[in-house]
mmCIF file of C-alpha atoms in Angstrom:
data_model
loop_
_atom_site.group_PDB
_atom_site.id
_atom_site.type_symbol
_atom_site.label_atom_id
_atom_site.label_comp_id
_atom_site.label_asym_id
_atom_site.label_seq_id
_atom_site.Cartn_x
_atom_site.Cartn_y
_atom_site.Cartn_z
ATOM 1 C CA MET A 1 -29.560 3.726 -14.627
ATOM 2 C CA SER A 2 -31.043 2.498 -12.086
ATOM 3 C CA ALA A 3 -32.999 4.922 -9.699
ATOM 4 C CA LEU A 4 -30.246 7.438 -7.520
ATOM 5 C CA GLY A 5 -32.070 5.277 -3.976
ATOM 6 C CA ARG A 6 -30.757 1.458 -4.747
ATOM 7 C CA ALA A 7 -27.368 2.588 -5.722
ATOM 8 C CA ARG A 8 -24.934 1.290 -3.695
ATOM 9 C CA GLY A 9 -22.734 2.878 -0.901
ATOM 10 C CA PHE A 10 -24.902 5.894 -0.788
ATOM 11 C CA GLY A 11 -24.575 8.164 2.662
ATOM 12 C CA GLY A 12 -22.368 5.948 4.060
ATOM 13 C CA GLY A 13 -18.695 6.689 5.712
ATOM 14 C CA LYS A 14 -16.589 9.772 5.533
ATOM 15 C CA LEU A 15 -16.319 10.488 2.321
ATOM 16 C CA PRO A 16 -12.824 11.145 0.241
ATOM 17 C CA PRO A 17 -10.694 14.621 1.086
ATOM 18 C CA ALA A 18 -8.268 12.856 -1.798
ATOM 19 C CA GLU A 19 -8.629 14.810 -5.660
ATOM 20 C CA SER A 20 -7.309 13.347 -9.049
ATOM 21 C CA VAL A 21 -7.129 13.943 -12.652
ATOM 22 C CA ALA A 22 -7.833 10.986 -15.301
ATOM 23 C CA SER A 23 -5.858 11.592 -18.469
ATOM 24 C CA ALA A 24 -6.074 14.441 -21.028
ATOM 25 C CA SER A 25 -7.804 12.216 -24.487
ATOM 26 C CA GLU A 26 -10.208 9.906 -21.395
ATOM 27 C CA VAL A 27 -12.257 13.749 -20.471
ATOM 28 C CA ARG A 28 -11.766 14.658 -24.107
ATOM 29 C CA SER A 29 -13.828 11.587 -24.959
ATOM 30 C CA GLN A 30 -15.963 11.699 -21.992
ATOM 31 C CA LEU A 31 -16.863 15.940 -22.404
ATOM 32 C CA ALA A 32 -18.499 13.919 -25.854
ATOM 33 C CA ALA A 33 -20.330 11.866 -24.572
ATOM 34 C CA VAL A 34 -21.918 14.911 -21.979
ATOM 35 C CA GLY A 35 -22.551 17.130 -24.562
ATOM 36 C CA ASP A 36 -23.631 14.535 -26.972
ATOM 37 C CA ALA A 37 -26.923 14.916 -24.228
ATOM 38 C CA LEU A 38 -27.301 17.985 -23.430
ATOM 39 C CA ALA A 39 -27.914 18.700 -27.508
ATOM 40 C CA ALA A 40 -29.644 16.451 -27.196
ATOM 41 C CA ALA A 41 -31.173 16.519 -23.486
ATOM 42 C CA ARG A 42 -35.348 18.884 -23.472
ATOM 43 C CA HIS A 43 -34.693 19.364 -20.350
ATOM 44 C CA ALA A 44 -30.768 18.898 -18.361
ATOM 45 C CA VAL A 45 -30.141 20.760 -15.788
ATOM 46 C CA VAL A 46 -27.145 21.303 -13.447
ATOM 47 C CA PHE A 47 -25.726 21.447 -9.806
ATOM 48 C CA THR A 48 -22.764 23.303 -8.380
ATOM 49 C CA GLY A 49 -21.073 23.367 -5.952
ATOM 50 C CA ALA A 50 -18.011 24.976 -4.290
ATOM 51 C CA GLY A 51 -15.380 23.377 -7.331
ATOM 52 C CA LEU A 52 -16.217 25.744 -9.303
ATOM 53 C CA SER A 53 -15.838 28.689 -7.352
ATOM 54 C CA THR A 54 -12.927 27.836 -5.253
ATOM 55 C CA ALA A 55 -10.941 28.997 -8.502
ATOM 56 C CA ALA A 56 -12.349 32.780 -7.930
ATOM 57 C CA GLY A 57 -10.344 33.044 -5.291
ATOM 58 C CA LEU A 58 -13.361 31.383 -2.407
ATOM 59 C CA ALA A 59 -12.486 28.910 0.618
ATOM 60 C CA ASP A 60 -14.688 25.876 0.272
ATOM 61 C CA VAL A 61 -17.482 26.919 3.325
ATOM 62 C CA SER A 62 -18.333 23.339 4.457
ATOM 63 C CA GLY A 63 -15.037 21.476 3.346
ATOM 64 C CA ARG A 64 -13.341 19.832 5.627
ATOM 65 C CA ARG A 65 -10.574 22.773 5.187
ATOM 66 C CA GLY A 66 -13.047 25.057 5.101
ATOM 67 C CA HIS A 67 -14.156 28.468 7.502
ATOM 68 C CA ALA A 68 -17.780 26.103 8.709
ATOM 69 C CA ASN A 69 -15.844 23.785 10.615
ATOM 70 C CA ARG A 70 -13.107 25.791 12.040
ATOM 71 C CA ALA A 71 -15.989 27.876 13.669
ATOM 72 C CA TYR A 72 -17.366 24.640 14.995
ATOM 73 C CA GLU A 73 -13.987 23.168 16.177
ATOM 74 C CA ARG A 74 -13.804 25.489 18.209
ATOM 75 C CA LYS A 75 -16.820 26.619 19.066
ATOM 76 C CA THR A 76 -16.292 30.616 17.973
ATOM 77 C CA ALA A 77 -17.632 32.018 14.583
ATOM 78 C CA ARG A 78 -16.294 32.610 10.886
ATOM 79 C CA LYS A 79 -16.439 35.713 8.580
ATOM 80 C CA LEU A 80 -15.273 35.025 5.336
ATOM 81 C CA ARG A 81 -12.909 37.146 2.842
ATOM 82 C CA PRO A 82 -15.339 39.667 2.202
ATOM 83 C CA SER A 83 -16.765 39.646 -0.734
ATOM 84 C CA GLY A 84 -16.198 42.048 -4.323
ATOM 85 C CA TYR A 85 -13.097 41.138 -5.905
ATOM 86 C CA GLU A 86 -14.243 37.962 -7.010
ATOM 87 C CA HIS A 87 -15.356 37.262 -10.064
ATOM 88 C CA PRO A 88 -17.137 34.636 -12.658
ATOM 89 C CA THR A 89 -14.660 32.002 -13.085
ATOM 90 C CA MET A 90 -14.986 31.116 -17.576
ATOM 91 C CA GLY A 91 -16.335 27.779 -16.086
ATOM 92 C CA HIS A 92 -19.460 29.615 -14.550
ATOM 93 C CA MET A 93 -19.898 32.158 -17.850
ATOM 94 C CA ALA A 94 -19.829 28.842 -20.070
ATOM 95 C CA LEU A 95 -23.084 27.749 -17.944
ATOM 96 C CA ALA A 96 -23.860 30.892 -18.198
ATOM 97 C CA SER A 97 -23.854 30.956 -22.826
ATOM 98 C CA LEU A 98 -25.553 27.230 -21.970
ATOM 99 C CA VAL A 99 -28.257 28.913 -20.318
ATOM 100 C CA GLY A 100 -28.269 31.365 -22.501
ATOM 101 C CA ALA A 101 -28.763 29.261 -25.784
ATOM 102 C CA GLY A 102 -31.356 27.237 -23.507
ATOM 103 C CA ILE A 103 -29.015 24.105 -23.725
ATOM 104 C CA VAL A 104 -29.513 24.646 -19.410
ATOM 105 C CA ARG A 105 -32.970 25.080 -18.299
ATOM 106 C CA LEU A 106 -32.173 26.257 -14.095
ATOM 107 C CA ILE A 107 -28.420 25.924 -12.598
ATOM 108 C CA VAL A 108 -29.090 24.586 -8.676
ATOM 109 C CA SER A 109 -26.643 26.198 -6.311
ATOM 110 C CA THR A 110 -25.322 25.126 -2.803
ATOM 111 C CA ASN A 111 -22.671 28.371 -3.527
ATOM 112 C CA ALA A 112 -24.190 31.332 -1.448
ATOM 113 C CA ASP A 113 -20.883 34.274 -3.284
ATOM 114 C CA ALA A 114 -23.377 35.521 -5.719
ATOM 115 C CA LEU A 115 -21.063 34.705 -9.104
ATOM 116 C CA HIS A 116 -24.095 32.442 -10.972
ATOM 117 C CA ALA A 117 -25.858 36.037 -10.977
ATOM 118 C CA LYS A 118 -22.774 38.463 -12.037
ATOM 119 C CA SER A 119 -22.283 35.870 -15.148
ATOM 120 C CA GLY A 120 -25.287 36.969 -16.386
ATOM 121 C CA VAL A 121 -28.010 33.787 -15.665
ATOM 122 C CA PRO A 122 -31.100 34.769 -14.761
ATOM 123 C CA ALA A 123 -32.662 34.209 -11.082
ATOM 124 C CA SER A 124 -35.707 32.717 -12.965
ATOM 125 C CA LYS A 125 -32.872 29.912 -14.038
ATOM 126 C CA LEU A 126 -31.301 30.005 -11.524
ATOM 127 C CA ALA A 127 -32.244 27.967 -7.020
ATOM 128 C CA LEU A 128 -29.500 29.773 -5.118
ATOM 129 C CA LEU A 129 -30.565 26.525 -1.850
ATOM 130 C CA ARG A 130 -28.602 28.796 0.532
ATOM 131 C CA GLY A 131 -29.549 32.066 -1.158
ATOM 132 C CA THR A 132 -27.088 34.047 -1.651
ATOM 133 C CA ALA A 133 -24.268 36.780 1.022
ATOM 134 C CA THR A 134 -23.419 39.707 -0.297
ATOM 135 C CA ASP A 135 -20.811 39.940 2.630
ATOM 136 C CA LEU A 136 -19.764 36.719 3.249
ATOM 137 C CA GLU A 137 -21.168 36.296 6.824
ATOM 138 C CA MET A 138 -21.977 32.658 6.988
ATOM 139 C CA GLU A 139 -21.573 31.486 10.332
ATOM 140 C CA ALA A 140 -21.317 27.376 10.901
ATOM 141 C CA PHE A 141 -24.313 26.649 9.598
ATOM 142 C CA ALA A 142 -27.345 24.900 11.613
ATOM 143 C CA LYS A 143 -24.964 26.120 15.193
ATOM 144 C CA ALA A 144 -25.575 29.751 14.095
ATOM 145 C CA ALA A 145 -28.219 29.883 11.980
ATOM 146 C CA PRO A 146 -31.790 30.559 13.795
ATOM 147 C CA GLY A 147 -33.982 27.635 13.493
ATOM 148 C CA ALA A 148 -37.540 27.673 12.600
ATOM 149 C CA THR A 149 -40.136 29.374 14.537
ATOM 150 C CA VAL A 150 -43.673 27.048 15.803
ATOM 151 C CA ALA A 151 -45.297 28.202 12.592
ATOM 152 C CA GLU A 152 -42.964 27.764 9.946
ATOM 153 C CA ARG A 153 -41.565 24.024 11.649
ATOM 154 C CA GLU A 154 -45.911 23.427 10.812
ATOM 155 C CA THR A 155 -46.069 24.663 8.050
ATOM 156 C CA LEU A 156 -42.778 22.796 6.211
ATOM 157 C CA ALA A 157 -44.343 18.951 8.002
ATOM 158 C CA GLY A 158 -46.719 19.709 5.978
ATOM 159 C CA LEU A 159 -44.640 20.365 3.664
ATOM 160 C CA ILE A 160 -42.786 17.218 3.805
ATOM 161 C CA ALA A 161 -45.644 15.316 3.795
ATOM 162 C CA THR A 162 -47.371 15.967 -0.212
ATOM 163 C CA ASN A 163 -42.640 15.365 -0.672
ATOM 164 C CA PRO A 164 -41.130 12.678 1.166
ATOM 165 C CA ARG A 165 -37.894 14.273 -0.899
ATOM 166 C CA LEU A 166 -37.893 16.806 1.649
ATOM 167 C CA SER A 167 -38.017 14.598 4.659
ATOM 168 C CA GLN A 168 -34.807 13.820 4.257
ATOM 169 C CA LEU A 169 -33.428 17.500 4.154
ATOM 170 C CA ARG A 170 -35.407 18.082 7.319
ATOM 171 C CA VAL A 171 -33.519 19.202 9.820
ATOM 172 C CA GLU A 172 -30.883 21.660 6.204
ATOM 173 C CA LEU A 173 -34.694 23.311 6.406
ATOM 174 C CA GLU A 174 -35.548 24.122 9.662
ATOM 175 C CA ASN A 175 -32.470 26.214 10.691
ATOM 176 C CA LYS A 176 -33.121 27.989 7.264
ATOM 177 C CA VAL A 177 -29.360 26.333 5.733
ATOM 178 C CA LEU A 178 -31.656 25.300 2.859
ATOM 179 C CA CYS A 179 -33.824 27.937 1.271
ATOM 180 C CA VAL A 180 -37.721 25.760 1.733
ATOM 181 C CA ASP A 181 -38.884 27.858 -1.603
ATOM 182 C CA GLU A 182 -35.824 26.753 -3.724
ATOM 183 C CA VAL A 183 -35.572 23.114 -2.468
ATOM 184 C CA GLU A 184 -39.254 22.534 -4.289
ATOM 185 C CA ARG A 185 -38.408 24.945 -7.209
ATOM 186 C CA THR A 186 -35.062 22.568 -8.065
ATOM 187 C CA LEU A 187 -37.152 19.364 -6.841
ATOM 188 C CA ALA A 188 -39.759 20.311 -9.612
ATOM 189 C CA HIS A 189 -36.787 20.207 -12.592
ATOM 190 C CA VAL A 190 -34.873 17.131 -11.362
ATOM 191 C CA ASP A 191 -39.069 15.618 -12.189
ATOM 192 C CA ARG A 192 -39.149 17.249 -15.447
ATOM 193 C CA ALA A 193 -35.125 16.751 -16.116
ATOM 194 C CA ASP A 194 -33.697 13.661 -18.519
ATOM 195 C CA VAL A 195 -29.923 15.343 -17.743
ATOM 196 C CA VAL A 196 -28.774 16.379 -14.818
ATOM 197 C CA VAL A 197 -24.336 17.251 -15.240
ATOM 198 C CA VAL A 198 -22.692 17.420 -10.784
ATOM 199 C CA VAL A 199 -19.899 20.685 -11.459
ATOM 200 C CA GLY A 200 -16.996 20.538 -8.497
ATOM 201 C CA CYS A 201 -19.799 19.323 -5.791
ATOM 202 C CA GLY A 202 -17.645 16.921 -3.377
ATOM 203 C CA ILE A 203 -19.179 17.384 0.354
ATOM 204 C CA ALA A 204 -22.318 19.523 -1.748
ATOM 205 C CA ALA A 205 -23.496 16.409 -2.864
ATOM 206 C CA ALA A 206 -24.435 14.667 -0.426
ATOM 207 C CA VAL A 207 -27.424 17.962 0.356
ATOM 208 C CA HIS A 208 -27.677 16.889 -4.607
ATOM 209 C CA GLU A 209 -28.200 13.001 -3.317
ATOM 210 C CA HIS A 210 -31.138 13.555 -0.963
ATOM 211 C CA LEU A 211 -33.148 16.197 -3.819
ATOM 212 C CA LEU A 212 -31.912 13.135 -7.042
ATOM 213 C CA ALA A 213 -33.591 10.833 -5.540
ATOM 214 C CA GLY A 214 -35.442 9.107 -7.763
ATOM 215 C CA PHE A 215 -34.308 10.621 -10.775
ATOM 216 C CA ASP A 216 -33.393 8.020 -14.004
ATOM 217 C CA GLY A 217 -32.599 10.469 -16.421
ATOM 218 C CA ALA A 218 -28.484 9.956 -17.506
ATOM 219 C CA LEU A 219 -26.442 12.007 -14.547
ATOM 220 C CA PHE A 220 -22.740 13.401 -14.961
ATOM 221 C CA ILE A 221 -20.641 14.509 -12.438
ATOM 222 C CA ILE A 222 -17.553 16.410 -13.367
ATOM 223 C CA GLY A 223 -14.702 17.161 -11.029
ATOM 224 C CA LEU A 224 -11.762 16.711 -8.257
ATOM 225 C CA GLN A 225 -12.957 15.287 -5.625
ATOM 226 C CA GLU A 226 -15.057 11.507 -5.282
ATOM 227 C CA SER A 227 -19.497 11.963 -3.753
ATOM 228 C CA VAL A 228 -21.835 10.183 -2.957
ATOM 229 C CA LEU A 229 -23.314 10.659 -6.077
ATOM 230 C CA ASP A 230 -20.663 8.739 -8.085
ATOM 231 C CA ASP A 231 -21.797 5.469 -7.767
ATOM 232 C CA ALA A 232 -25.307 6.285 -9.380
ATOM 233 C CA ALA A 233 -23.465 8.035 -12.376
ATOM 234 C CA ASP A 234 -23.237 7.144 -15.953
ATOM 235 C CA ASP A 235 -20.040 8.654 -16.315
ATOM 236 C CA VAL A 236 -17.457 10.038 -14.100
ATOM 237 C CA ILE A 237 -15.432 12.638 -15.143
ATOM 238 C CA ARG A 238 -12.278 13.905 -12.618
ATOM 239 C CA CYS A 239 -10.705 17.011 -14.322
ATOM 240 C CA ASN A 240 -11.479 20.753 -13.737
ATOM 241 C CA ALA A 241 -14.510 21.726 -13.770
ATOM 242 C CA ASP A 242 -14.023 25.361 -15.608
ATOM 243 C CA THR A 243 -11.657 23.218 -18.128
ATOM 244 C CA ALA A 244 -14.661 20.924 -18.558
ATOM 245 C CA LEU A 245 -17.395 23.850 -18.532
ATOM 246 C CA VAL A 246 -15.740 25.902 -21.499
ATOM 247 C CA SER A 247 -15.837 22.759 -23.176
ATOM 248 C CA LEU A 248 -18.823 21.803 -23.794
ATOM 249 C CA VAL A 249 -19.234 24.960 -24.973
ATOM 250 C CA ALA A 250 -17.415 25.000 -27.154
ATOM 251 C CA ALA A 251 -18.474 20.881 -28.116
ATOM 252 C CA LEU A 252 -21.946 22.525 -28.367
ATOM 253 C CA ASP A 253 -21.185 25.079 -30.578
ATOM 254 C CA VAL A 254 -21.978 27.891 -29.039
ATOM 255 C CA PRO A 255 -20.481 31.651 -28.064
ATOM 256 C CA LEU A 256 -18.634 32.082 -25.035
ATOM 257 C CA SER A 257 -20.298 34.666 -22.780
ATOM 258 C CA ARG A 258 -17.622 37.652 -22.011
ATOM 259 C CA TYR A 259 -17.831 39.049 -18.862
ATOM 260 C CA VAL A 260 -18.069 43.068 -18.446
ATOM 261 C CA VAL A 261 -16.949 44.423 -14.921
ATOM 262 C CA ARG A 262 -16.541 48.091 -13.864
ATOM 263 C CA MET A 263 -13.182 47.547 -11.520
ATOM 264 C CA PRO A 264 -11.919 49.922 -8.835
ATOM 265 C CA ALA A 265 -7.734 49.808 -9.451
ATOM 266 C CA VAL A 266 -5.394 50.797 -7.749
ATOM 267 C CA VAL A 267 -3.559 53.568 -8.582
ATOM 268 C CA THR A 268 0.732 55.375 -8.404
ATOM 269 C CA ALA A 269 2.317 57.725 -10.713
ATOM 270 C CA THR A 270 5.560 58.036 -10.439
ATOM 271 C CA LEU A 271 7.869 60.374 -12.270
ATOM 272 C CA LEU A 272 9.571 58.246 -14.589
ATOM 273 C CA GLN A 273 12.450 61.330 -16.531
ATOM 274 C CA GLU A 274 12.501 65.542 -17.251
ATOM 275 C CA LYS A 275 13.924 66.428 -20.872
ATOM 276 C CA PRO A 276 15.966 69.117 -19.829
ATOM 277 C CA HIS A 277 16.623 69.129 -23.197
ATOM 278 C CA GLY A 278 15.262 70.366 -27.322
ATOM 279 C CA LYS A 279 11.960 70.286 -27.990
ATOM 280 C CA THR A 280 10.074 68.455 -24.983
ATOM 281 C CA ALA A 281 12.632 70.511 -22.766
ATOM 282 C CA GLY A 282 10.730 70.567 -19.020
ATOM 283 C CA LYS A 283 8.210 67.823 -20.363
ATOM 284 C CA ARG A 284 7.373 64.942 -18.103
ATOM 285 C CA HIS A 285 6.805 61.779 -17.743
ATOM 286 C CA TRP A 286 5.100 59.170 -16.575
ATOM 287 C CA ARG A 287 4.156 55.719 -14.933
ATOM 288 C CA VAL A 288 1.200 54.643 -13.991
ATOM 289 C CA SER A 289 1.000 51.619 -11.992
ATOM 290 C CA VAL A 290 -2.436 50.358 -12.043
ATOM 291 C CA SER A 291 -3.197 46.862 -10.090
ATOM 292 C CA SER A 292 -6.452 45.124 -10.128
ATOM 293 C CA GLU A 293 -8.240 42.783 -8.041
ATOM 294 C CA MET A 294 -9.353 40.748 -11.255
ATOM 295 C CA ARG A 295 -7.156 36.588 -10.954
ATOM 296 C CA GLY A 296 -5.286 35.824 -13.982
ATOM 297 C CA PRO A 297 -5.237 38.261 -17.998
ATOM 298 C CA LEU A 298 -6.163 41.146 -17.065
ATOM 299 C CA ASP A 299 -7.449 43.307 -21.401
ATOM 300 C CA VAL A 300 -9.230 47.200 -20.746
ATOM 301 C CA GLU A 301 -12.326 47.496 -22.655
ATOM 302 C CA GLU A 302 -11.936 51.436 -22.485
ATOM 303 C CA VAL A 303 -9.847 53.238 -20.123
ATOM 304 C CA LEU A 304 -11.017 57.010 -18.361
ATOM 305 C CA PHE A 305 -8.268 58.415 -17.826
ATOM 306 C CA GLU A 306 -7.569 62.329 -16.161
ATOM 307 C CA VAL A 307 -4.626 63.895 -16.025
ATOM 308 C CA PRO A 308 -3.307 67.456 -14.650
ATOM 309 C CA ARG A 309 -3.416 69.964 -16.878
ATOM 310 C CA GLY A 310 -1.186 70.560 -19.439
ATOM 311 C CA MET A 311 -0.224 66.263 -19.535
ATOM 312 C CA ASP A 312 -1.121 63.897 -22.150
ATOM 313 C CA GLY A 313 -2.335 59.922 -21.953
ATOM 314 C CA PRO A 314 -2.085 57.333 -21.674
ATOM 315 C CA GLN A 315 0.069 56.601 -24.427
ATOM 316 C CA HIS A 316 1.497 53.173 -24.085
ATOM 317 C CA VAL A 317 -0.437 50.365 -22.177
ATOM 318 C CA LEU A 318 1.404 47.360 -21.730
ATOM 319 C CA VAL A 319 -1.644 45.333 -20.312
ATOM 320 C CA ASN A 320 -0.438 41.604 -20.192
ATOM 321 C CA ALA A 321 -0.042 40.936 -16.438
ATOM 322 C CA ASN A 322 -1.534 42.171 -13.308
ATOM 323 C CA PRO A 323 -0.669 44.934 -12.370
ATOM 324 C CA PHE A 324 0.025 46.696 -15.692
ATOM 325 C CA GLU A 325 1.028 49.629 -16.674
ATOM 326 C CA LEU A 326 -0.452 53.291 -18.801
ATOM 327 C CA VAL A 327 2.743 56.018 -19.389
ATOM 328 C CA CYS A 328 1.370 59.114 -20.399
ATOM 329 C CA SER A 329 3.655 63.243 -20.094
ATOM 330 C CA GLY A 330 2.871 66.323 -20.715
ATOM 331 C CA LYS A 331 4.125 70.255 -19.347
ATOM 332 C CA GLY A 332 2.408 69.935 -16.083
ATOM 333 C CA PRO A 333 3.221 70.076 -12.852
ATOM 334 C CA ALA A 334 3.259 66.795 -10.688
ATOM 335 C CA GLY A 335 -1.128 66.076 -9.405
ATOM 336 C CA GLU A 336 -3.513 63.538 -8.684
ATOM 337 C CA VAL A 337 -3.044 61.218 -11.672
ATOM 338 C CA VAL A 338 -6.691 59.284 -11.789
ATOM 339 C CA VAL A 339 -7.671 56.692 -14.384
ATOM 340 C CA THR A 340 -11.554 54.674 -14.035
ATOM 341 C CA LEU A 341 -10.594 51.007 -16.163
ATOM 342 C CA PHE A 342 -13.202 48.900 -17.598
ATOM 343 C CA PHE A 343 -11.852 45.814 -17.098
ATOM 344 C CA ARG A 344 -13.603 41.962 -19.044
ATOM 345 C CA ARG A 345 -11.724 38.609 -18.750
ATOM 346 C CA CYS A 346 -9.601 37.606 -21.511
ATOM 347 C CA GLU A 347 -11.581 35.377 -24.191
ATOM 348 C CA ALA A 348 -10.583 31.211 -23.733
ATOM 349 C CA GLU A 349 -8.188 30.746 -25.566
ATOM 350 C CA ASP A 350 -6.399 33.709 -24.198
ATOM 351 C CA PHE A 351 -7.074 33.116 -19.828
ATOM 352 C CA PRO A 352 -6.464 28.843 -19.883
ATOM 353 C CA PRO A 353 -8.560 27.352 -17.453
ATOM 354 C CA SER A 354 -6.579 27.510 -13.778
ATOM 355 C CA ALA A 355 -5.253 23.851 -13.399
#
């Protein structure tokens, strides 16, 4: 592949907002090539963007309809929906599996949602270019970000003098939109990399373009949206990020990591029936409906069920949907039913990636 700096059309014009999906047969063939490259790689690096996190229910902050642009247009700071209930997608878990297997040496992300960390990727294998924002109070980037001090600008100038690639990111670094330490760490890995996979990076690829300047290894793009990196890539795979990453894990024969989380649940208990006669006379039957914020089908790892004295349960668990139900029964008086649930995401074959 020719050096990225010589790629045709870099940095020119607006990015097209359109998304496209290739045929299933074409995607399978392309992913097979990506899998072969990763299997043979000495030092593979993966870049991720908003296209990986939107499947978890998070907005694309920097997209055309993202919160940052709306904030800029309205000249007011906007807040994203509070975090806490967003959880890693199958794509996040697939990347964590590749890191755990030693196939991927570093994940570089412009996402500040901490989903890579939640999926189990250690900090030493993760470069968060925009840091983390656990409360997701991300405002209009440089418009709201505190500028660098004089001392910080002098330090940054020294770094740029020794690494010209940073000069293209001077504004973002000075406004603390990008973390200089993470950028430096990324560049060190890019210098050693022979394979780079960029996943779900549309607009964010404009940042990655500068970080990958001069990279002469194998470059693969996975995502639905066009980016400035497409012309320089060895191949562009137009498909859903979750679908691609889960397929790569399977092709490389790497076990897919499971995501286990203790989830708060909204619990309501309703009286089903009270048998007036026979051996079970006076025995109440209760249905407890449990609704979780986790997206998609759920599986129950463990249930801790506290019911009023005299009640039994749970007798039956229905987990085919969200919300699902637990049924218990007992002779005790009506009272508070407390349910503590430990969920895990269903396995890949049971939890198809979002389209």
